[in-house]
Tab-separated table of C-alpha atoms in Angstrom:
chain	number	residue	atom	x	y	z
A	1	MET	CA	-0.128	0.018	0.108
A	2	ASN	CA	1.730	3.385	-1.101
A	3	LYS	CA	1.357	6.685	0.750
A	4	THR	CA	-1.274	8.142	-1.165
A	5	THR	CA	-3.560	5.303	-0.623
A	6	LYS	CA	-3.062	5.328	3.150
A	7	ILE	CA	-3.748	8.921	3.275
A	8	ILE	CA	-7.178	8.381	1.420
A	9	ILE	CA	-8.173	5.547	3.597
A	10	THR	CA	-7.414	7.625	6.939
A	11	ALA	CA	-9.383	10.423	5.356
A	12	ILE	CA	-12.439	8.201	4.625
A	13	ILE	CA	-12.161	6.779	8.185
A	14	ILE	CA	-12.022	10.123	9.994
A	15	ILE	CA	-15.087	11.418	7.974
A	16	MET	CA	-17.096	8.414	8.992
A	17	LEU	CA	-16.245	8.846	12.590
A	18	ALA	CA	-17.287	12.468	12.682
A	19	ALA	CA	-20.574	11.780	10.846
A	20	GLY	CA	-21.311	9.129	13.424
A	21	PHE	CA	-20.580	11.240	16.255
A	22	PHE	CA	-22.549	14.273	14.720
A	23	ALA	CA	-25.727	11.990	14.226
A	24	PHE	CA	-25.381	10.563	17.873
A	25	PHE	CA	-25.143	14.120	19.484
A	26	VAL	CA	-27.806	15.954	17.205
A	27	GLY	CA	-30.453	13.156	17.783
A	28	ARG	CA	-29.874	12.950	21.455
A	29	LYS	CA	-31.993	15.104	24.153
A	30	PRO	CA	-30.072	16.924	26.519
A	31	THR	CA	-29.245	15.574	29.847
A	32	VAL	CA	-30.481	17.116	33.136
A	33	THR	CA	-27.922	17.516	35.605
A	34	ASP	CA	-30.058	19.097	38.598
A	35	GLU	CA	-31.040	15.464	40.063
A	36	GLN	CA	-32.217	14.800	43.758
A	37	THR	CA	-32.158	11.376	44.991
A	38	GLY	CA	-33.487	9.816	48.006
A	39	THR	CA	-31.375	7.467	50.329
A	40	GLY	CA	-32.046	4.224	52.196
A	41	LYS	CA	-32.325	4.061	55.851
A	42	PHE	CA	-32.804	7.167	58.040
A	43	PRO	CA	-30.927	7.285	61.496
A	44	ASP	CA	-32.377	6.179	64.815
A	45	SER	CA	-34.975	3.712	65.534
A	46	GLY	CA	-38.152	2.652	63.543
A	47	GLU	CA	-38.641	1.297	60.029
A	48	SER	CA	-37.290	3.065	56.884
A	49	ALA	CA	-38.605	2.995	53.423
A	50	GLY	CA	-36.912	1.449	50.560
A	51	ARG	CA	-34.797	3.483	48.072
A	52	THR	CA	-36.747	5.998	45.906
A	53	SER	CA	-35.826	8.868	43.827
A	54	SER	CA	-37.514	11.927	42.140
A	55	ARG	CA	-36.144	14.153	39.514
A	56	ILE	CA	-36.031	17.792	39.588
A	57	LEU	CA	-36.390	18.453	35.670
A	58	GLY	CA	-36.236	22.301	35.447
A	59	GLU	CA	-38.640	25.054	33.651
A	60	GLY	CA	-42.066	23.939	33.496
A	61	ALA	CA	-41.342	20.306	34.105
A	62	SER	CA	-42.962	17.855	36.484
A	63	SER	CA	-42.200	14.964	38.641
A	64	SER	CA	-41.216	11.798	36.985
A	65	ARG	CA	-43.400	10.112	39.557
A	66	THR	CA	-46.579	11.555	38.600
A	67	GLY	CA	-46.341	13.416	35.219
A	68	LYS	CA	-48.286	16.336	36.678
A	69	GLU	CA	-47.606	19.931	36.218
A	70	THR	CA	-49.248	23.055	37.213
A	71	PRO	CA	-47.960	25.871	34.844
A	72	GLN	CA	-51.063	28.132	35.560
A	73	ASN	CA	-49.982	29.076	39.035
A	74	VAL	CA	-49.623	32.881	39.497
A	75	LEU	CA	-46.355	34.409	41.204
A	76	THR	CA	-46.646	38.039	42.497
A	77	GLN	CA	-44.096	40.059	44.289
A	78	LEU	CA	-45.908	41.800	46.995
A	79	THR	CA	-43.184	44.077	48.482
A	80	LYS	CA	-40.042	45.888	47.161
A	81	ASN	CA	-38.605	46.197	50.473
A	82	ALA	CA	-37.301	43.686	52.893
A	83	ILE	CA	-39.899	42.428	55.476
A	84	SER	CA	-39.223	41.210	59.246
A	85	GLY	CA	-42.471	38.850	58.871
A	86	ALA	CA	-45.784	38.358	57.406
A	87	ALA	CA	-49.129	36.625	58.314
A	88	TYR	CA	-52.144	35.496	56.355
A	89	TYR	CA	-55.340	37.825	57.240
A	90	GLY	CA	-58.344	36.552	55.507
A	91	PRO	CA	-61.152	35.069	57.435
A	92	PRO	CA	-63.414	32.865	55.363
A	93	ALA	CA	-66.519	34.816	55.623
A	94	LEU	CA	-67.792	38.477	56.281
A	95	THR	CA	-69.247	39.094	59.566
A	96	SER	CA	-71.284	41.844	61.091
A	97	GLN	CA	-68.235	43.136	62.986
A	98	GLY	CA	-66.963	44.769	59.687
A	99	ASP	CA	-63.385	44.268	60.159
A	100	VAL	CA	-61.281	45.599	57.289
A	101	GLY	CA	-60.039	42.398	55.428
A	102	ARG	CA	-62.682	40.030	56.448
A	103	GLY	CA	-64.114	38.198	53.532
A	104	THR	CA	-60.813	39.185	51.453
A	105	THR	CA	-57.522	37.332	50.871
A	106	THR	CA	-54.730	39.479	52.362
A	107	ALA	CA	-51.327	39.571	53.883
A	108	LEU	CA	-50.025	41.541	56.835
A	109	TYR	CA	-46.371	42.290	57.094
A	110	MET	CA	-43.957	44.574	58.847
A	111	GLU	CA	-41.375	46.383	56.944
A	112	ARG	CA	-37.590	45.579	58.027
A	113	ALA	CA	-36.183	48.963	57.880
A	114	THR	CA	-38.987	51.051	59.677
A	115	GLY	CA	-41.153	48.488	61.435
A	116	HIS	CA	-44.375	49.924	59.988
A	117	ILE	CA	-46.993	47.322	59.492
A	118	TYR	CA	-48.940	46.935	56.200
A	119	LYS	CA	-51.754	45.020	54.768
A	120	ILE	CA	-51.897	43.958	51.179
A	121	ASN	CA	-54.114	41.808	48.972
A	122	LEU	CA	-52.227	38.745	47.822
A	123	ASP	CA	-52.630	39.670	44.200
A	124	GLY	CA	-50.430	42.564	44.971
A	125	THR	CA	-53.270	45.262	45.158
A	126	ASN	CA	-54.789	47.601	47.594
A	127	LYS	CA	-51.662	48.033	49.996
A	128	ILE	CA	-52.417	50.055	53.237
A	129	ARG	CA	-49.960	51.202	55.796
A	130	LEU	CA	-51.741	50.426	59.079
A	131	SER	CA	-49.175	51.897	61.560
A	132	ASN	CA	-46.963	54.651	61.888
A	133	ALA	CA	-44.628	53.547	64.733
A	134	THR	CA	-40.982	53.074	63.879
A	135	VAL	CA	-39.375	50.046	65.191
A	136	PRO	CA	-36.075	49.921	63.211
A	137	LYS	CA	-33.752	46.770	63.054
A	138	SER	CA	-36.696	44.557	63.448
A	139	PHE	CA	-36.040	40.979	62.016
A	140	GLU	CA	-38.871	38.746	63.305
A	141	ALA	CA	-42.405	39.378	63.607
A	142	SER	CA	-44.958	36.668	64.499
A	143	TRP	CA	-48.754	36.874	64.530
A	144	SER	CA	-51.241	35.211	66.706
A	145	TYR	CA	-53.865	32.788	65.003
A	146	LYS	CA	-56.406	35.559	64.623
A	147	SER	CA	-53.378	38.054	63.260
A	148	ASP	CA	-54.653	40.623	65.775
A	149	LYS	CA	-51.662	40.311	68.046
A	150	MET	CA	-47.877	39.905	67.344
A	151	ALA	CA	-44.507	39.512	68.981
A	152	VAL	CA	-41.705	41.434	67.329
A	153	ARG	CA	-37.838	40.803	67.620
A	154	TYR	CA	-35.539	43.664	66.932
A	155	PHE	CA	-31.836	44.809	67.551
A	156	GLU	CA	-31.220	47.522	70.180
A	157	ASP	CA	-28.288	49.706	69.702
A	158	PRO	CA	-25.317	48.970	71.937
A	159	VAL	CA	-24.603	51.192	74.826
A	160	ALA	CA	-21.613	53.427	74.884
A	161	GLY	CA	-18.485	51.632	74.787
A	162	SER	CA	-20.021	48.185	73.733
A	163	VAL	CA	-20.320	46.720	70.289
A	164	LYS	CA	-22.719	44.082	71.309
A	165	LEU	CA	-26.304	44.349	69.895
A	166	THR	CA	-29.131	43.656	72.318
A	167	VAL	CA	-32.087	41.591	71.133
A	168	LYS	CA	-35.171	42.878	72.380
A	169	THR	CA	-38.962	41.505	72.318
A	170	PHE	CA	-42.035	43.717	71.906
A	171	LEU	CA	-45.687	42.172	72.329
A	172	ALA	CA	-48.371	44.388	70.541
A	173	SER	CA	-52.060	44.176	70.121
A	174	ILE	CA	-52.983	45.413	66.623
A	175	GLY	CA	-56.833	44.683	66.289
A	176	HIS	CA	-57.401	48.321	66.076
A	177	LEU	CA	-54.777	48.576	63.391
A	178	LEU	CA	-56.997	46.086	61.353
A	179	LYS	CA	-59.700	48.770	61.109
A	180	ALA	CA	-57.391	51.350	59.830
A	181	THR	CA	-57.992	52.927	56.206
A	182	SER	CA	-55.804	54.298	53.377
A	183	THR	CA	-56.169	57.948	55.192
A	184	SER	CA	-55.804	56.792	58.785
A	185	GLU	CA	-52.754	55.198	60.752
A	186	ALA	CA	-52.936	54.011	64.235
A	187	GLU	CA	-50.192	54.048	66.706
A	188	LEU	CA	-48.590	50.556	67.600
A	189	LYS	CA	-48.869	49.920	71.231
A	190	GLY	CA	-47.585	47.009	73.499
A	191	LEU	CA	-45.504	45.752	75.980
A	192	ALA	CA	-41.478	45.310	76.042
A	193	MET	CA	-40.433	41.898	77.265
A	194	PRO	CA	-37.081	41.405	79.460
A	195	ALA	CA	-33.824	41.212	77.453
A	196	THR	CA	-33.302	37.833	78.971
A	197	VAL	CA	-35.882	36.502	76.484
A	198	SER	CA	-34.184	34.482	74.127
A	199	GLU	CA	-36.703	32.626	71.963
A	200	ILE	CA	-40.384	33.277	71.618
A	201	ALA	CA	-43.536	31.394	69.812
A	202	VAL	CA	-47.142	32.063	69.216
A	203	SER	CA	-49.797	29.671	69.859
A	204	PRO	CA	-51.708	28.444	66.856
A	205	ALA	CA	-55.219	28.404	68.746
A	206	GLU	CA	-55.025	30.542	71.643
A	207	ASP	CA	-53.777	34.126	72.253
A	208	LYS	CA	-50.643	32.867	74.271
A	209	ILE	CA	-47.125	32.796	73.815
A	210	PHE	CA	-44.257	30.600	74.994
A	211	TYR	CA	-40.625	31.966	75.527
A	212	LEU	CA	-37.325	30.999	76.786
A	213	ASN	CA	-35.930	33.293	79.557
A	214	SER	CA	-32.475	33.006	80.907
A	215	LEU	CA	-31.904	33.057	84.276
A	216	ASP	CA	-28.963	34.256	86.682
A	217	ASN	CA	-28.038	30.625	87.582
A	218	ASP	CA	-27.332	29.757	83.935
A	219	THR	CA	-30.377	27.987	83.393
A	220	THR	CA	-33.417	28.616	81.100
A	221	GLU	CA	-36.847	28.474	81.949
A	222	GLY	CA	-39.782	27.970	79.683
A	223	VAL	CA	-42.964	30.120	80.185
A	224	VAL	CA	-46.469	30.332	78.929
A	225	ALA	CA	-48.297	33.598	79.183
A	226	ASP	CA	-50.807	35.715	77.255
A	227	PHE	CA	-49.775	38.681	75.048
A	228	ASN	CA	-49.660	40.925	78.183
A	229	ASN	CA	-47.164	38.795	79.798
A	230	LYS	CA	-49.620	38.024	82.303
A	231	ASN	CA	-50.953	34.665	83.711
A	232	GLN	CA	-47.563	33.307	83.555
A	233	LYS	CA	-47.021	29.662	84.009
A	234	LYS	CA	-43.386	28.348	84.456
A	235	ILE	CA	-43.733	24.582	82.669
A	236	PHE	CA	-39.688	23.623	82.655
A	237	GLU	CA	-36.465	24.576	83.592
A	238	LEU	CA	-33.323	23.316	82.051
A	239	PRO	CA	-29.476	23.880	82.431
A	240	PHE	CA	-29.396	24.464	78.501
A	241	GLY	CA	-31.489	26.847	76.451
A	242	GLU	CA	-30.048	26.546	72.915
A	243	PHE	CA	-33.273	25.523	71.371
A	244	ASN	CA	-35.421	27.114	68.394
A	245	VAL	CA	-39.088	27.246	69.370
A	246	SER	CA	-42.442	26.790	67.593
A	247	TRP	CA	-45.907	25.992	68.675
A	248	PRO	CA	-47.650	23.937	65.887
A	249	THR	CA	-50.470	22.279	67.753
A	250	LYS	CA	-52.568	23.461	70.597
A	251	ASP	CA	-51.068	21.206	73.488
A	252	ASN	CA	-47.523	20.744	72.139
A	253	ILE	CA	-44.844	23.212	72.003
A	254	VAL	CA	-41.698	22.013	69.924
A	255	LEU	CA	-38.101	22.641	71.139
A	256	LEU	CA	-35.469	21.921	68.457
A	257	THR	CA	-31.844	22.060	69.117
A	258	LYS	CA	-30.178	24.617	67.014
A	259	PRO	CA	-29.059	22.885	63.707
A	260	SER	CA	-25.393	22.207	62.840
A	261	ALA	CA	-23.565	19.905	60.622
A	262	LYS	CA	-21.098	19.363	63.275
A	263	ALA	CA	-23.534	18.471	66.097
A	264	ASP	CA	-26.226	15.964	66.851
A	265	GLY	CA	-29.604	17.444	66.835
A	266	TYR	CA	-32.998	16.609	68.730
A	267	LEU	CA	-36.493	17.263	68.552
A	268	TYR	CA	-38.842	17.509	71.573
A	269	PHE	CA	-42.545	17.948	72.259
A	270	LEU	CA	-43.057	20.148	75.349
A	271	ASN	CA	-46.876	19.802	76.631
A	272	ALA	CA	-48.118	23.347	77.058
A	273	LYS	CA	-50.324	22.329	80.033
A	274	THR	CA	-48.211	19.711	82.015
A	275	GLY	CA	-44.786	20.432	80.965
A	276	ALA	CA	-44.014	17.050	80.131
A	277	LEU	CA	-40.986	16.761	77.838
A	278	THR	CA	-40.799	13.979	75.174
A	279	LYS	CA	-38.066	13.131	72.917
A	280	ILE	CA	-39.370	12.701	69.359
A	281	LEU	CA	-36.354	12.460	67.200
A	282	GLY	CA	-32.724	12.834	67.502
A	283	ASN	CA	-29.099	11.932	67.096
A	284	MET	CA	-28.795	13.395	63.769
A	285	LYS	CA	-26.356	16.024	62.485
A	286	GLY	CA	-27.428	19.130	60.633
A	287	PHE	CA	-31.017	18.216	62.103
A	288	THR	CA	-33.880	20.391	61.616
A	289	ALA	CA	-37.681	19.646	61.471
A	290	LEU	CA	-41.138	20.715	60.940
A	291	VAL	CA	-44.319	19.260	62.639
A	292	SER	CA	-47.458	18.940	60.832
A	293	PRO	CA	-50.348	20.937	62.346
A	294	ASN	CA	-52.111	17.737	64.140
A	295	GLY	CA	-48.622	16.811	65.597
A	296	GLU	CA	-48.835	13.213	63.860
A	297	LYS	CA	-46.096	13.835	61.201
A	298	VAL	CA	-42.606	15.202	60.998
A	299	ALA	CA	-40.746	16.530	58.085
A	300	PHE	CA	-37.117	16.632	58.826
A	301	SER	CA	-33.633	17.107	57.299
A	302	LEU	CA	-30.133	15.911	58.260
A	303	THR	CA	-26.540	16.097	56.860
A	304	SER	CA	-25.144	12.770	55.826
A	305	LYS	CA	-21.933	11.755	53.822
A	306	ASP	CA	-23.917	11.870	50.467
A	307	GLY	CA	-25.462	15.586	51.566
A	308	VAL	CA	-28.622	16.726	52.825
A	309	LYS	CA	-31.309	14.306	52.942
A	310	THR	CA	-35.059	14.782	53.718
A	311	GLY	CA	-37.745	12.561	55.314
A	312	LEU	CA	-40.837	12.028	56.917
A	313	PHE	CA	-41.410	10.587	60.519
A	314	ASP	CA	-44.769	9.075	61.537
A	315	VAL	CA	-45.067	10.038	65.199
A	316	LYS	CA	-47.707	7.440	66.200
A	317	GLN	CA	-46.274	4.645	63.869
A	318	LYS	CA	-42.781	5.646	64.643
A	319	THR	CA	-41.838	4.729	60.990
A	320	TYR	CA	-39.768	6.735	58.380
A	321	SER	CA	-40.391	7.331	54.808
A	322	GLU	CA	-38.786	9.470	52.110
A	323	LEU	CA	-40.019	12.874	50.886
A	324	GLY	CA	-38.604	11.949	47.542
A	325	PHE	CA	-36.647	15.325	47.033
A	326	ASP	CA	-34.158	16.945	49.365
A	327	THR	CA	-34.299	20.114	50.993
A	328	PHE	CA	-34.040	21.917	54.386
A	329	ALA	CA	-37.247	21.381	56.457
A	330	ASP	CA	-37.201	25.066	57.023
A	331	LYS	CA	-37.998	25.439	53.188
A	332	CYS	CA	-41.339	23.560	53.834
A	333	VAL	CA	-45.006	24.249	55.190
A	334	TRP	CA	-47.654	21.689	55.937
A	335	GLY	CA	-51.154	22.262	54.466
A	336	LYS	CA	-53.996	23.053	56.781
A	337	LYS	CA	-57.089	22.118	54.874
A	338	ASN	CA	-60.057	20.729	56.995
A	339	ASN	CA	-60.836	21.370	60.437
A	340	PRO	CA	-58.761	20.339	62.446
A	341	PRO	CA	-55.845	20.391	60.031
A	342	THR	CA	-54.839	16.881	58.641
A	343	GLY	CA	-51.146	17.758	57.667
A	344	ARG	CA	-51.863	15.729	54.573
A	345	MET	CA	-50.152	18.036	52.035
A	346	ILE	CA	-46.855	19.410	52.293
A	347	TYR	CA	-45.278	22.035	50.144
A	348	CYS	CA	-41.565	22.558	49.962
A	349	ALA	CA	-38.821	24.998	48.193
A	350	ILE	CA	-36.526	22.693	46.470
A	351	PRO	CA	-32.917	23.951	45.791
A	352	ALA	CA	-31.369	23.115	42.250
A	353	ARG	CA	-28.555	21.565	44.127
A	354	ILE	CA	-27.441	21.339	47.864
A	355	SER	CA	-23.735	20.861	47.906
A	356	GLY	CA	-20.896	20.909	50.607
A	357	PRO	CA	-20.516	19.217	53.787
A	358	ASN	CA	-21.252	22.443	55.981
A	359	GLN	CA	-24.918	22.552	55.479
A	360	PRO	CA	-27.135	24.098	56.842
A	361	ASP	CA	-24.528	26.180	58.515
A	362	GLY	CA	-23.361	27.948	55.336
A	363	TRP	CA	-26.795	28.642	54.441
A	364	TYR	CA	-27.905	29.986	57.853
A	365	GLN	CA	-24.639	32.151	57.966
A	366	GLY	CA	-25.491	33.431	54.406
A	367	VAL	CA	-22.387	31.954	53.058
A	368	VAL	CA	-24.511	30.074	50.261
A	369	SER	CA	-27.718	30.869	48.655
A	370	PHE	CA	-29.959	28.589	46.644
A	371	ASN	CA	-32.193	28.874	43.704
A	372	ASP	CA	-35.538	27.250	44.492
A	373	GLY	CA	-38.654	25.730	42.763
A	374	VAL	CA	-41.631	24.689	44.677
A	375	TRP	CA	-43.009	21.136	44.878
A	376	SER	CA	-45.982	19.889	46.653
A	377	LYS	CA	-46.558	16.361	48.028
A	378	ASN	CA	-49.633	14.316	49.209
A	379	VAL	CA	-48.044	12.213	51.929
A	380	SER	CA	-50.959	9.997	51.904
A	381	THR	CA	-50.796	8.962	48.255
A	382	GLY	CA	-47.418	9.782	47.461
A	383	GLU	CA	-48.329	12.212	44.449
A	384	SER	CA	-46.080	15.050	44.090
A	385	GLN	CA	-46.277	18.130	41.596
A	386	ASN	CA	-43.782	20.821	40.405
A	387	ILE	CA	-45.914	23.840	41.124
A	388	LEU	CA	-43.182	26.639	40.686
A	389	SER	CA	-40.182	26.834	38.434
A	390	ARG	CA	-36.900	28.194	39.880
A	391	PHE	CA	-36.852	31.746	39.454
A	392	GLY	CA	-33.745	32.875	41.518
A	393	ALA	CA	-35.354	33.168	44.955
A	394	ASP	CA	-33.689	31.378	48.078
A	395	ILE	CA	-37.037	30.829	49.720
A	396	ILE	CA	-37.703	30.943	53.568
A	397	ASN	CA	-40.454	31.671	56.043
A	398	ILE	CA	-43.085	29.767	53.656
A	399	PHE	CA	-46.920	29.473	54.940
A	400	ILE	CA	-50.051	29.008	53.323
A	401	SER	CA	-53.490	30.728	53.383
A	402	ASP	CA	-56.395	28.927	55.282
A	403	ASP	CA	-58.032	27.793	51.998
A	404	GLU	CA	-54.567	26.567	50.696
A	405	ASN	CA	-55.101	28.970	47.496
A	406	TYR	CA	-52.084	30.925	48.257
A	407	LEU	CA	-48.406	30.279	49.381
A	408	ILE	CA	-46.699	33.248	50.791
A	409	PHE	CA	-42.950	33.301	51.255
A	410	THR	CA	-39.819	35.506	51.665
A	411	ASP	CA	-36.836	35.677	49.373
A	412	LYS	CA	-33.774	35.258	51.734
A	413	ASN	CA	-31.515	37.040	49.138
A	414	ASP	CA	-33.487	40.413	49.471
A	415	GLY	CA	-36.187	40.041	52.013
A	416	THR	CA	-38.878	40.673	49.696
A	417	LEU	CA	-42.490	39.166	50.000
A	418	TRP	CA	-44.091	36.988	47.496
A	419	SER	CA	-47.279	35.175	46.933
A	420	LEU	CA	-47.990	32.106	44.621
A	421	LYS	CA	-51.722	31.440	43.794
A	422	LEU	CA	-52.376	27.700	43.450
A	423	LYS	CA	-54.336	26.626	40.640
A	424	LYS	CA	-56.921	24.044	41.777
A	425	ASP	CA	-57.917	21.023	39.747
């Protein structure tokens, strides 16, 4: 074989290979890389579910498990400025009392920079400022179950010669503000709590609060009181007070050790009447949890060698199952349809990807941020839906309207408030 023949044969082979590669890649669909997978067993006692997986498919796509999507959901940005907290305010029927907002679908929120309280329709219309009191550096606002009382947490400027900010708590009754109109504003009145109060939670069914109070002997007491901080009832005292607190059911207060990837976390139920303390879950690193409104199920997340994993725990049956997609439990909310709420539906913001071994620490510290979509799941049937594609928001403080027609949440990146109207089948 001469040199010219070899060159011709080589050229033909190269052309054939190129044509083959071209045909393969042009005819092939693009590969999705944002994939979430469940793992096998969860730690601690109880039975665990088998291995399952669910795929996050991107814009306008749906769960591979159900094939459903809801592209008609309507997303609305409610504020341009950062907020300290928000609440749903829209009783289901108009009454003879004539309170502003009754029979409508509205949200209340406190503006972070000023502390002013606003009311706005969940479609973004009819914004009204209700209060003219200035509460600068507020960072947390929690409302009572009727949304007519609130607990505000804010930073107080350090005293001369000190650089340490003091966290203060303010209890306010805002029923009179809800009668305000666009031309009238009322003063925010309330009660300042002691600076020793470290955490506070509001009852979902009564005008009561629960708070942790640090004592001089390095112990922490748990106190139930009304919104005037009267009728106080001390229900426990512990030599440890590093808890996040919430009050999801009428009788059970939740104590959750502050989450860290470097420490085992625990979840306790504290009976609001008797003070009985019951361990529900624990011995998990990076552990955080969200209890359903009926107290029967817990959505939880943990940090494993494979990353952040999310599961469901049945409190009565003491069994585990998988949520089907991975996120932080802080990014979820339980549905509250029916009376009492069943906790049947759960809605979660799902990041495109959670990476790195230092989670959720890095997220809490603001070192990392996520791009979330929103998914729903019926925990009874296992059916899940992609109800909002990712749009650049790192979703926190997600809650739902009483009729489950709206999700309301905050974008952690800029503190703005959003609503998502859910299309019903």
